[in-house]
CSV table of N, CA and C in Angstrom, one decimal:
chain,number,residue,atom,x,y,z
A,1,UNK,N,0.9,-1.2,0.1
A,1,UNK,CA,-0.6,-0.5,-0.6
A,1,UNK,C,0.7,0.7,0.1
A,2,UNK,N,2.0,1.1,0.6
A,2,UNK,CA,2.4,2.9,0.0
A,2,UNK,C,2.7,2.9,-1.1
A,3,UNK,N,3.0,1.9,-1.8
A,3,UNK,CA,3.0,2.3,-3.6
A,3,UNK,C,2.6,3.2,-3.8
A,4,UNK,N,1.3,3.9,-3.5
A,4,UNK,CA,0.6,4.3,-3.0
A,4,UNK,C,0.6,5.4,-2.9
A,5,UNK,N,0.6,6.1,-1.5
A,5,UNK,CA,1.6,7.4,-1.6
A,5,UNK,C,2.5,7.6,-2.3
A,6,UNK,N,3.3,7.1,-3.1
A,6,UNK,CA,4.7,7.3,-3.5
A,6,UNK,C,4.6,7.4,-5.1
A,7,UNK,N,2.9,6.9,-5.3
A,7,UNK,CA,2.8,7.9,-7.0
A,7,UNK,C,1.9,8.4,-6.8
A,8,UNK,N,1.3,8.9,-5.9
A,8,UNK,CA,0.1,10.0,-5.6
A,8,UNK,C,1.9,11.5,-5.8
A,9,UNK,N,2.7,11.7,-4.8
A,9,UNK,CA,3.4,12.2,-5.0
A,9,UNK,C,3.6,12.4,-5.7
A,10,UNK,N,3.9,11.7,-7.5
A,10,UNK,CA,3.9,11.6,-8.2
A,10,UNK,C,3.5,13.2,-9.3
A,11,UNK,N,2.6,13.4,-8.6
A,11,UNK,CA,1.1,14.3,-9.6
A,11,UNK,C,1.4,15.3,-9.1
A,12,UNK,N,2.9,16.1,-8.8
A,12,UNK,CA,3.6,16.7,-8.2
A,12,UNK,C,4.5,17.9,-9.7
A,13,UNK,N,4.3,17.2,-10.7
A,13,UNK,CA,5.4,16.9,-11.9
A,13,UNK,C,4.5,18.3,-13.1
A,14,UNK,N,2.8,17.8,-12.1
A,14,UNK,CA,1.8,18.4,-13.1
A,14,UNK,C,1.4,20.0,-12.9
A,15,UNK,N,1.2,20.7,-14.1
A,15,UNK,CA,1.1,21.9,-14.0
A,15,UNK,C,-0.2,22.4,-13.3
A,16,UNK,N,-1.1,21.6,-11.7
A,16,UNK,CA,-1.9,22.5,-11.6
A,16,UNK,C,-1.7,23.8,-11.0
A,17,UNK,N,-3.0,24.5,-10.7
A,17,UNK,CA,-3.2,25.7,-10.8
A,17,UNK,C,-3.1,25.9,-9.3
A,18,UNK,N,-2.5,27.0,-8.9
A,18,UNK,CA,-1.6,28.0,-8.0
A,18,UNK,C,-3.3,27.0,-7.1
A,19,UNK,N,-2.8,26.4,-5.6
A,19,UNK,CA,-4.5,26.9,-4.5
A,19,UNK,C,-5.0,25.1,-4.4
A,20,UNK,N,-4.5,24.0,-5.3
A,20,UNK,CA,-5.1,23.7,-5.7
A,20,UNK,C,-5.7,22.3,-4.9
A,21,UNK,N,-6.9,22.1,-4.2
A,21,UNK,CA,-7.2,21.4,-2.9
A,21,UNK,C,-7.4,19.7,-3.4
A,22,UNK,N,-6.3,19.2,-3.6
A,22,UNK,CA,-5.5,18.5,-3.4
A,22,UNK,C,-6.6,17.0,-2.2
A,23,UNK,N,-7.8,17.1,-2.3
A,23,UNK,CA,-8.8,16.4,-1.2
A,23,UNK,C,-9.4,15.8,-1.4
A,24,UNK,N,-9.3,14.9,-2.8
A,24,UNK,CA,-9.9,13.8,-3.3
A,24,UNK,C,-11.8,13.8,-3.5
A,25,UNK,N,-11.8,15.2,-3.4
A,25,UNK,CA,-13.3,15.4,-4.0
A,25,UNK,C,-13.7,15.4,-5.4
A,26,UNK,N,-14.6,15.8,-5.7
A,26,UNK,CA,-15.6,15.1,-7.4
A,26,UNK,C,-14.5,16.2,-7.7
A,27,UNK,N,-14.5,17.9,-7.3
A,27,UNK,CA,-13.9,19.3,-7.9
A,27,UNK,C,-13.1,19.3,-9.0
A,28,UNK,N,-11.7,18.2,-7.4
A,28,UNK,CA,-10.3,17.2,-8.5
A,28,UNK,C,-10.1,16.8,-9.3
A,29,UNK,N,-11.1,16.3,-9.4
A,29,UNK,CA,-10.9,15.1,-10.9
A,29,UNK,C,-10.9,16.4,-12.1
A,30,UNK,N,-12.0,16.7,-13.2
A,30,UNK,CA,-11.3,17.4,-14.0
A,30,UNK,C,-9.8,18.7,-14.1
A,31,UNK,N,-10.0,18.8,-13.0
A,31,UNK,CA,-8.9,20.1,-12.5
A,31,UNK,C,-8.0,19.2,-13.5
A,32,UNK,N,-7.0,18.0,-12.2
A,32,UNK,CA,-5.9,17.4,-12.9
A,32,UNK,C,-6.1,16.3,-13.8
A,33,UNK,N,-7.4,15.9,-13.9
A,33,UNK,CA,-7.2,14.9,-15.9
A,33,UNK,C,-6.9,16.7,-17.2
A,34,UNK,N,-7.6,18.1,-16.7
A,34,UNK,CA,-6.7,18.8,-17.9
A,34,UNK,C,-5.1,19.1,-16.8
A,35,UNK,N,-5.0,19.5,-16.0
A,35,UNK,CA,-3.5,19.6,-15.9
A,35,UNK,C,-2.6,18.3,-16.6
A,36,UNK,N,-3.0,17.3,-16.0
A,36,UNK,CA,-2.4,15.8,-17.4
A,36,UNK,C,-1.7,15.3,-18.6
A,37,UNK,N,-3.5,16.0,-19.3
A,37,UNK,CA,-3.9,16.4,-20.5
A,37,UNK,C,-2.0,17.7,-20.6
A,38,UNK,N,-2.3,18.6,-20.3
A,38,UNK,CA,-1.5,20.1,-20.9
A,38,UNK,C,-0.4,19.4,-20.4
A,39,UNK,N,0.3,18.8,-19.2
A,39,UNK,CA,1.8,18.6,-19.5
A,39,UNK,C,1.7,17.2,-20.2
A,40,UNK,N,1.4,16.4,-20.9
A,40,UNK,CA,1.9,15.8,-21.8
A,40,UNK,C,2.0,16.7,-23.2
A,41,UNK,N,0.7,18.0,-23.3
A,41,UNK,CA,1.3,18.4,-24.5
A,41,UNK,C,2.3,18.7,-24.6
A,42,UNK,N,3.0,19.2,-23.4
A,42,UNK,CA,4.2,19.4,-23.6
A,42,UNK,C,5.8,18.5,-23.2
A,43,UNK,N,5.0,17.4,-23.6
A,43,UNK,CA,5.8,16.9,-24.0
A,43,UNK,C,6.6,15.8,-22.9
A,44,UNK,N,6.0,15.6,-21.7
A,44,UNK,CA,5.9,15.0,-20.6
A,44,UNK,C,5.7,13.7,-20.8
A,45,UNK,N,5.4,12.6,-19.9
A,45,UNK,CA,6.2,11.3,-19.9
A,45,UNK,C,4.9,10.9,-19.4
A,46,UNK,N,4.2,10.3,-20.2
A,46,UNK,CA,2.7,9.5,-19.9
A,46,UNK,C,2.9,8.5,-18.6
A,47,UNK,N,4.0,7.7,-19.1
A,47,UNK,CA,4.1,6.3,-18.0
A,47,UNK,C,4.3,6.9,-16.4
A,48,UNK,N,4.7,7.8,-16.2
A,48,UNK,CA,5.9,8.9,-15.0
A,48,UNK,C,4.1,9.0,-14.5
A,49,UNK,N,3.0,9.3,-15.2
A,49,UNK,CA,1.3,9.6,-14.1
A,49,UNK,C,0.4,8.6,-14.7
A,50,UNK,N,0.5,7.7,-15.1
A,50,UNK,CA,-0.7,6.6,-14.9
A,50,UNK,C,-0.8,6.1,-13.8
A,51,UNK,N,-0.3,5.6,-12.9
A,51,UNK,CA,-0.6,5.1,-11.2
A,51,UNK,C,-0.9,5.9,-10.4
A,52,UNK,N,-0.9,7.1,-10.8
A,52,UNK,CA,-0.3,8.3,-9.5
A,52,UNK,C,-2.2,9.3,-10.4
A,53,UNK,N,-2.3,9.6,-10.7
A,53,UNK,CA,-3.7,9.3,-11.8
A,53,UNK,C,-4.3,8.7,-11.3
A,54,UNK,N,-4.0,7.2,-11.5
A,54,UNK,CA,-5.0,6.1,-11.0
A,54,UNK,C,-5.2,6.3,-9.3
A,55,UNK,N,-4.6,6.5,-8.7
A,55,UNK,CA,-3.8,6.7,-7.0
A,55,UNK,C,-5.4,7.7,-6.7
A,56,UNK,N,-5.3,8.8,-7.4
A,56,UNK,CA,-5.5,9.9,-7.2
A,56,UNK,C,-7.2,9.5,-7.4
A,57,UNK,N,-7.3,8.7,-8.4
A,57,UNK,CA,-9.0,8.8,-8.9
A,57,UNK,C,-9.2,7.7,-7.9
A,58,UNK,N,-8.4,6.7,-7.7
A,58,UNK,CA,-9.1,5.1,-6.7
A,58,UNK,C,-9.5,6.2,-5.6
A,59,UNK,N,-9.2,7.3,-5.4
A,59,UNK,CA,-9.2,7.7,-3.8
A,59,UNK,C,-10.6,8.3,-3.9
A,60,UNK,N,-10.8,9.1,-4.8
A,60,UNK,CA,-12.3,9.6,-5.4
A,60,UNK,C,-13.2,8.7,-5.2
A,61,UNK,N,-13.0,7.9,-5.5
A,61,UNK,CA,-13.9,7.2,-6.4
A,61,UNK,C,-14.5,5.8,-4.4
A,62,UNK,N,-13.4,5.5,-3.6
A,62,UNK,CA,-12.8,5.5,-2.5
A,62,UNK,C,-14.2,6.5,-1.5
A,63,UNK,N,-13.7,7.7,-1.4
A,63,UNK,CA,-14.7,8.3,-0.9
A,63,UNK,C,-15.6,8.7,-0.8
A,64,UNK,N,-16.0,8.2,-2.0
A,64,UNK,CA,-18.1,8.3,-2.6
A,64,UNK,C,-18.5,7.4,-2.4
A,65,UNK,N,-17.5,5.7,-2.9
A,65,UNK,CA,-18.7,4.6,-2.6
A,65,UNK,C,-17.8,3.8,-1.6
A,66,UNK,N,-16.8,4.4,-1.7
A,66,UNK,CA,-16.0,3.1,0.0
A,66,UNK,C,-15.6,2.3,-1.5
A,67,UNK,N,-15.3,0.7,-0.2
A,67,UNK,CA,-14.0,0.4,-0.4
A,67,UNK,C,-12.9,0.2,-0.4
A,68,UNK,N,-12.3,-0.5,-1.2
A,68,UNK,CA,-10.5,-1.1,-0.6
A,68,UNK,C,-10.1,-0.6,-1.9
A,69,UNK,N,-9.2,-1.0,-1.9
A,69,UNK,CA,-7.8,-1.4,-3.4
A,69,UNK,C,-7.4,-3.2,-3.0
A,70,UNK,N,-7.6,-3.4,-4.3
A,70,UNK,CA,-6.2,-4.1,-4.7
A,70,UNK,C,-5.2,-4.5,-5.6
A,71,UNK,N,-4.7,-5.6,-5.2
A,71,UNK,CA,-3.6,-6.2,-6.8
A,71,UNK,C,-3.9,-7.1,-7.7
A,72,UNK,N,-5.5,-7.6,-7.4
A,72,UNK,CA,-5.0,-8.3,-7.6
A,72,UNK,C,-6.2,-8.6,-9.1
A,73,UNK,N,-6.7,-8.0,-10.2
A,73,UNK,CA,-7.3,-8.2,-11.1
A,73,UNK,C,-7.4,-7.2,-11.9
A,74,UNK,N,-6.3,-6.8,-11.8
A,74,UNK,CA,-6.1,-5.7,-13.3
A,74,UNK,C,-4.7,-6.7,-13.9
A,75,UNK,N,-4.4,-7.2,-15.3
A,75,UNK,CA,-3.7,-8.0,-16.1
A,75,UNK,C,-1.8,-7.4,-15.6
A,76,UNK,N,-2.8,-5.8,-16.0
A,76,UNK,CA,-0.6,-5.2,-16.3
A,76,UNK,C,-0.3,-5.2,-14.1
A,77,UNK,N,-0.7,-5.5,-13.4
A,77,UNK,CA,-0.2,-5.7,-12.6
A,77,UNK,C,-0.7,-4.5,-12.1
A,78,UNK,N,-2.1,-3.2,-12.3
A,78,UNK,CA,-1.6,-2.5,-11.5
A,78,UNK,C,-3.0,-2.3,-10.3
A,79,UNK,N,-3.2,-1.6,-9.4
A,79,UNK,CA,-4.5,-1.0,-8.8
A,79,UNK,C,-5.6,-1.2,-9.1
A,80,UNK,N,-6.5,-2.1,-8.2
A,80,UNK,CA,-7.6,-1.8,-8.7
A,80,UNK,C,-8.5,-0.9,-7.6
A,81,UNK,N,-9.5,-0.5,-7.5
A,81,UNK,CA,-10.5,-0.1,-6.3
A,81,UNK,C,-12.0,-0.8,-6.5
A,82,UNK,N,-11.8,-1.8,-4.9
A,82,UNK,CA,-12.6,-2.3,-5.3
A,82,UNK,C,-14.0,-1.8,-3.9
A,83,UNK,N,-15.4,-0.9,-4.9
A,83,UNK,CA,-16.4,-0.7,-4.1
A,83,UNK,C,-16.7,-1.6,-3.2
A,84,UNK,N,-17.1,-0.8,-2.5
A,84,UNK,CA,-18.1,-0.8,-1.5
A,84,UNK,C,-19.1,-2.6,-2.2
A,85,UNK,N,-19.4,-3.6,-2.0
A,85,UNK,CA,-20.8,-4.7,-2.9
A,85,UNK,C,-21.7,-3.9,-2.7
A,86,UNK,N,-22.2,-3.9,-1.9
A,86,UNK,CA,-24.2,-2.8,-2.1
A,86,UNK,C,-23.9,-2.6,-3.2
A,87,UNK,N,-22.8,-1.8,-3.9
A,87,UNK,CA,-23.2,-1.2,-5.3
A,87,UNK,C,-23.4,-2.5,-6.0
A,88,UNK,N,-22.7,-3.1,-6.0
A,88,UNK,CA,-22.8,-4.6,-7.5
A,88,UNK,C,-22.0,-4.6,-8.3
A,89,UNK,N,-20.9,-3.7,-7.9
A,89,UNK,CA,-20.1,-3.0,-8.6
A,89,UNK,C,-18.8,-4.0,-8.7
A,90,UNK,N,-17.6,-4.2,-9.9
A,90,UNK,CA,-16.4,-5.1,-10.0
A,90,UNK,C,-15.4,-4.3,-9.8
A,91,UNK,N,-14.4,-5.0,-9.1
A,91,UNK,CA,-13.0,-4.1,-9.6
A,91,UNK,C,-13.3,-2.7,-10.3
A,92,UNK,N,-13.1,-1.8,-10.5
A,92,UNK,CA,-12.3,-0.9,-11.2
A,92,UNK,C,-10.9,-0.9,-11.5
A,93,UNK,N,-10.7,-0.2,-12.7
A,93,UNK,CA,-9.7,-0.2,-13.0
A,93,UNK,C,-9.3,1.1,-13.4
A,94,UNK,N,-9.1,1.5,-12.3
A,94,UNK,CA,-8.4,2.7,-12.6
A,94,UNK,C,-7.3,3.1,-13.4
A,95,UNK,N,-6.5,2.2,-13.6
A,95,UNK,CA,-5.4,2.6,-14.6
A,95,UNK,C,-5.8,2.8,-16.1
A,96,UNK,N,-6.2,1.9,-16.4
A,96,UNK,CA,-7.1,1.7,-17.4
A,96,UNK,C,-7.6,3.1,-17.6
A,97,UNK,N,-9.1,3.6,-16.9
A,97,UNK,CA,-9.7,5.2,-17.3
A,97,UNK,C,-8.5,5.8,-17.3
A,98,UNK,N,-7.8,6.1,-17.0
A,98,UNK,CA,-6.8,7.6,-16.7
A,98,UNK,C,-6.3,6.6,-18.8
A,99,UNK,N,-5.7,6.0,-18.4
A,99,UNK,CA,-4.9,5.4,-20.2
A,99,UNK,C,-6.2,5.6,-21.0
A,100,UNK,N,-7.5,5.5,-21.1
A,100,UNK,CA,-8.4,5.9,-21.3
A,100,UNK,C,-8.6,7.3,-22.0
A,101,UNK,N,-8.2,8.2,-21.1
A,101,UNK,CA,-8.8,9.9,-20.3
A,101,UNK,C,-7.0,10.5,-21.0
A,102,UNK,N,-6.4,10.2,-21.0
A,102,UNK,CA,-5.0,10.7,-21.7
A,102,UNK,C,-5.6,10.1,-23.4
A,103,UNK,N,-5.6,9.1,-24.1
A,103,UNK,CA,-6.1,8.9,-25.5
A,103,UNK,C,-7.0,9.3,-25.8
A,104,UNK,N,-7.8,10.0,-25.2
A,104,UNK,CA,-9.2,11.2,-25.5
A,104,UNK,C,-8.8,12.3,-25.6
A,105,UNK,N,-8.2,13.1,-24.6
A,105,UNK,CA,-7.8,13.9,-23.7
A,105,UNK,C,-8.9,14.7,-24.0
A,106,UNK,N,-9.5,14.3,-23.8
A,106,UNK,CA,-11.1,15.1,-24.2
A,106,UNK,C,-11.3,15.7,-22.4
A,107,UNK,N,-10.6,15.6,-20.9
A,107,UNK,CA,-10.9,16.1,-19.6
A,107,UNK,C,-12.3,16.4,-18.9
A,108,UNK,N,-13.1,15.2,-19.8
A,108,UNK,CA,-14.5,14.4,-19.0
A,108,UNK,C,-13.9,12.9,-18.4
A,109,UNK,N,-13.5,12.5,-18.7
A,109,UNK,CA,-13.2,10.5,-18.2
A,109,UNK,C,-13.5,10.9,-17.1
A,110,UNK,N,-12.4,11.5,-16.0
A,110,UNK,CA,-12.6,11.4,-15.0
A,110,UNK,C,-13.8,11.8,-14.1
A,111,UNK,N,-14.2,12.8,-14.7
A,111,UNK,CA,-15.6,13.0,-14.2
A,111,UNK,C,-16.5,12.3,-14.1
A,112,UNK,N,-17.1,11.3,-15.7
A,112,UNK,CA,-17.9,10.7,-15.6
A,112,UNK,C,-18.6,9.2,-15.6
A,113,UNK,N,-16.1,8.7,-15.0
A,113,UNK,CA,-16.4,8.2,-14.0
A,113,UNK,C,-16.5,8.0,-13.2
A,114,UNK,N,-16.4,8.8,-12.1
A,114,UNK,CA,-16.5,9.0,-10.5
A,114,UNK,C,-18.4,9.2,-10.3
A,115,UNK,N,-18.5,10.0,-12.1
A,115,UNK,CA,-20.3,10.0,-12.2
A,115,UNK,C,-21.2,8.8,-11.4
A,116,UNK,N,-20.5,7.8,-12.0
A,116,UNK,CA,-21.1,6.3,-12.0
A,116,UNK,C,-21.2,6.5,-10.1
A,117,UNK,N,-20.3,6.4,-10.0
A,117,UNK,CA,-20.1,6.1,-8.4
A,117,UNK,C,-21.0,6.8,-8.1
A,118,UNK,N,-21.3,8.4,-7.7
A,118,UNK,CA,-22.2,9.2,-7.0
A,118,UNK,C,-23.0,8.2,-7.3
A,119,UNK,N,-23.6,8.2,-8.2
A,119,UNK,CA,-24.9,7.9,-8.4
A,119,UNK,C,-25.5,7.0,-7.8
A,120,UNK,N,-24.7,5.5,-8.1
A,120,UNK,CA,-24.7,4.4,-6.9
A,120,UNK,C,-25.0,4.9,-5.9
A,121,UNK,N,-23.4,5.8,-5.2
A,121,UNK,CA,-23.4,6.0,-3.7
A,121,UNK,C,-24.9,6.7,-3.3
A,122,UNK,N,-25.8,7.7,-3.7
A,122,UNK,CA,-27.0,8.5,-3.9
A,122,UNK,C,-27.5,8.0,-3.5
A,123,UNK,N,-28.1,6.4,-5.1
A,123,UNK,CA,-29.3,5.3,-4.8
A,123,UNK,C,-28.9,4.5,-4.0
A,124,UNK,N,-27.5,4.5,-2.8
A,124,UNK,CA,-28.0,3.7,-2.3
A,124,UNK,C,-28.0,3.7,-0.6
A,125,UNK,N,-27.8,5.2,-0.6
A,125,UNK,CA,-27.7,6.2,0.9
A,125,UNK,C,-29.8,6.4,-0.1
A,126,UNK,N,-30.2,6.8,-0.4
A,126,UNK,CA,-31.6,6.1,-1.2
A,126,UNK,C,-32.9,5.0,-0.3
A,127,UNK,N,-31.7,4.2,-0.6
A,127,UNK,CA,-32.1,2.2,-0.5
A,127,UNK,C,-31.9,2.8,1.2
A,128,UNK,N,-31.4,2.9,2.2
A,128,UNK,CA,-30.8,3.2,3.3
A,128,UNK,C,-29.6,3.7,3.7
A,129,UNK,N,-30.6,5.0,4.3
A,129,UNK,CA,-30.2,6.3,5.1
A,129,UNK,C,-29.3,6.2,6.6
A,130,UNK,N,-29.0,4.9,6.1
A,130,UNK,CA,-28.1,5.2,6.8
A,130,UNK,C,-26.5,4.3,6.6
A,131,UNK,N,-26.7,4.9,5.4
A,131,UNK,CA,-25.5,3.7,3.9
A,131,UNK,C,-24.7,5.0,4.7
A,132,UNK,N,-23.5,4.1,4.7
A,132,UNK,CA,-22.4,5.6,4.5
A,132,UNK,C,-21.0,5.5,3.8
A,133,UNK,N,-20.1,6.1,2.8
A,133,UNK,CA,-19.3,5.3,2.0
A,133,UNK,C,-17.9,4.9,3.3
A,134,UNK,N,-17.6,3.7,3.9
A,134,UNK,CA,-16.6,3.6,4.2
A,134,UNK,C,-15.5,2.7,3.1
A,135,UNK,N,-14.0,3.5,3.4
A,135,UNK,CA,-12.8,3.5,2.6
A,135,UNK,C,-12.5,2.0,3.8
A,136,UNK,N,-12.4,0.8,3.6
A,136,UNK,CA,-11.3,0.3,4.3
A,136,UNK,C,-10.0,0.8,4.7
A,137,UNK,N,-9.7,0.9,6.0
A,137,UNK,CA,-8.0,1.3,6.4
A,137,UNK,C,-6.6,0.9,6.2
A,138,UNK,N,-5.7,0.9,5.6
A,138,UNK,CA,-5.1,0.6,4.9
A,138,UNK,C,-3.5,0.9,5.6
A,139,UNK,N,-3.6,2.0,6.6
A,139,UNK,CA,-2.5,2.3,7.1
A,139,UNK,C,-1.7,3.3,6.2
A,140,UNK,N,-2.2,3.7,4.7
A,140,UNK,CA,-1.5,4.6,4.1
A,140,UNK,C,-1.7,6.2,4.2
A,141,UNK,N,-0.6,6.9,4.4
A,141,UNK,CA,-0.8,8.5,5.1
A,141,UNK,C,-0.7,9.2,3.6
A,142,UNK,N,-1.9,10.1,3.0
A,142,UNK,CA,-1.5,10.3,1.5
A,142,UNK,C,-1.2,11.6,1.8
A,143,UNK,N,-0.9,12.1,0.6
A,143,UNK,CA,0.0,13.5,0.3
A,143,UNK,C,-1.1,14.8,1.1
A,144,UNK,N,-1.4,15.2,1.0
A,144,UNK,CA,-3.1,16.1,1.3
A,144,UNK,C,-2.1,17.5,0.1
A,145,UNK,N,-3.7,18.9,0.0
A,145,UNK,CA,-3.4,19.5,-0.8
A,145,UNK,C,-2.1,20.4,-0.5
A,146,UNK,N,-1.9,21.1,-2.2
A,146,UNK,CA,-0.8,22.4,-1.9
A,146,UNK,C,-1.4,23.5,-1.6
A,147,UNK,N,-2.6,23.7,-1.2
A,147,UNK,CA,-3.4,25.0,-1.5
A,147,UNK,C,-3.7,25.0,-0.2
């Protein structure tokens, strides 16, 4: 799990706006995706970013839908997010989503994918008002905001 913190720290290479709140909220996702696209347009290294962006997206999903990290569900050996079983979803290949986002370069993929988790979480909260997203504790201290 220490690898998640290391990968998140690599996001410091991105041209993020002053005061960027690195809090894993839905609002950080389009900003981060746009910064990654700009970084790549300036000749940045895609491989440097994939797992870091995947870690951030995964943390955002976990904050919204609950669940845990796993390393056994993706062919490339990348981590996956296993959301709370109440949602009935399989493992989320966050690095695969990142690769697609960087290939498409629309700036909308992270928010779209996270949006599905927001919909699932809202539906679960409607079914069970006591439900809250719970992220399994993994003991990794995540780097926090630059602003």
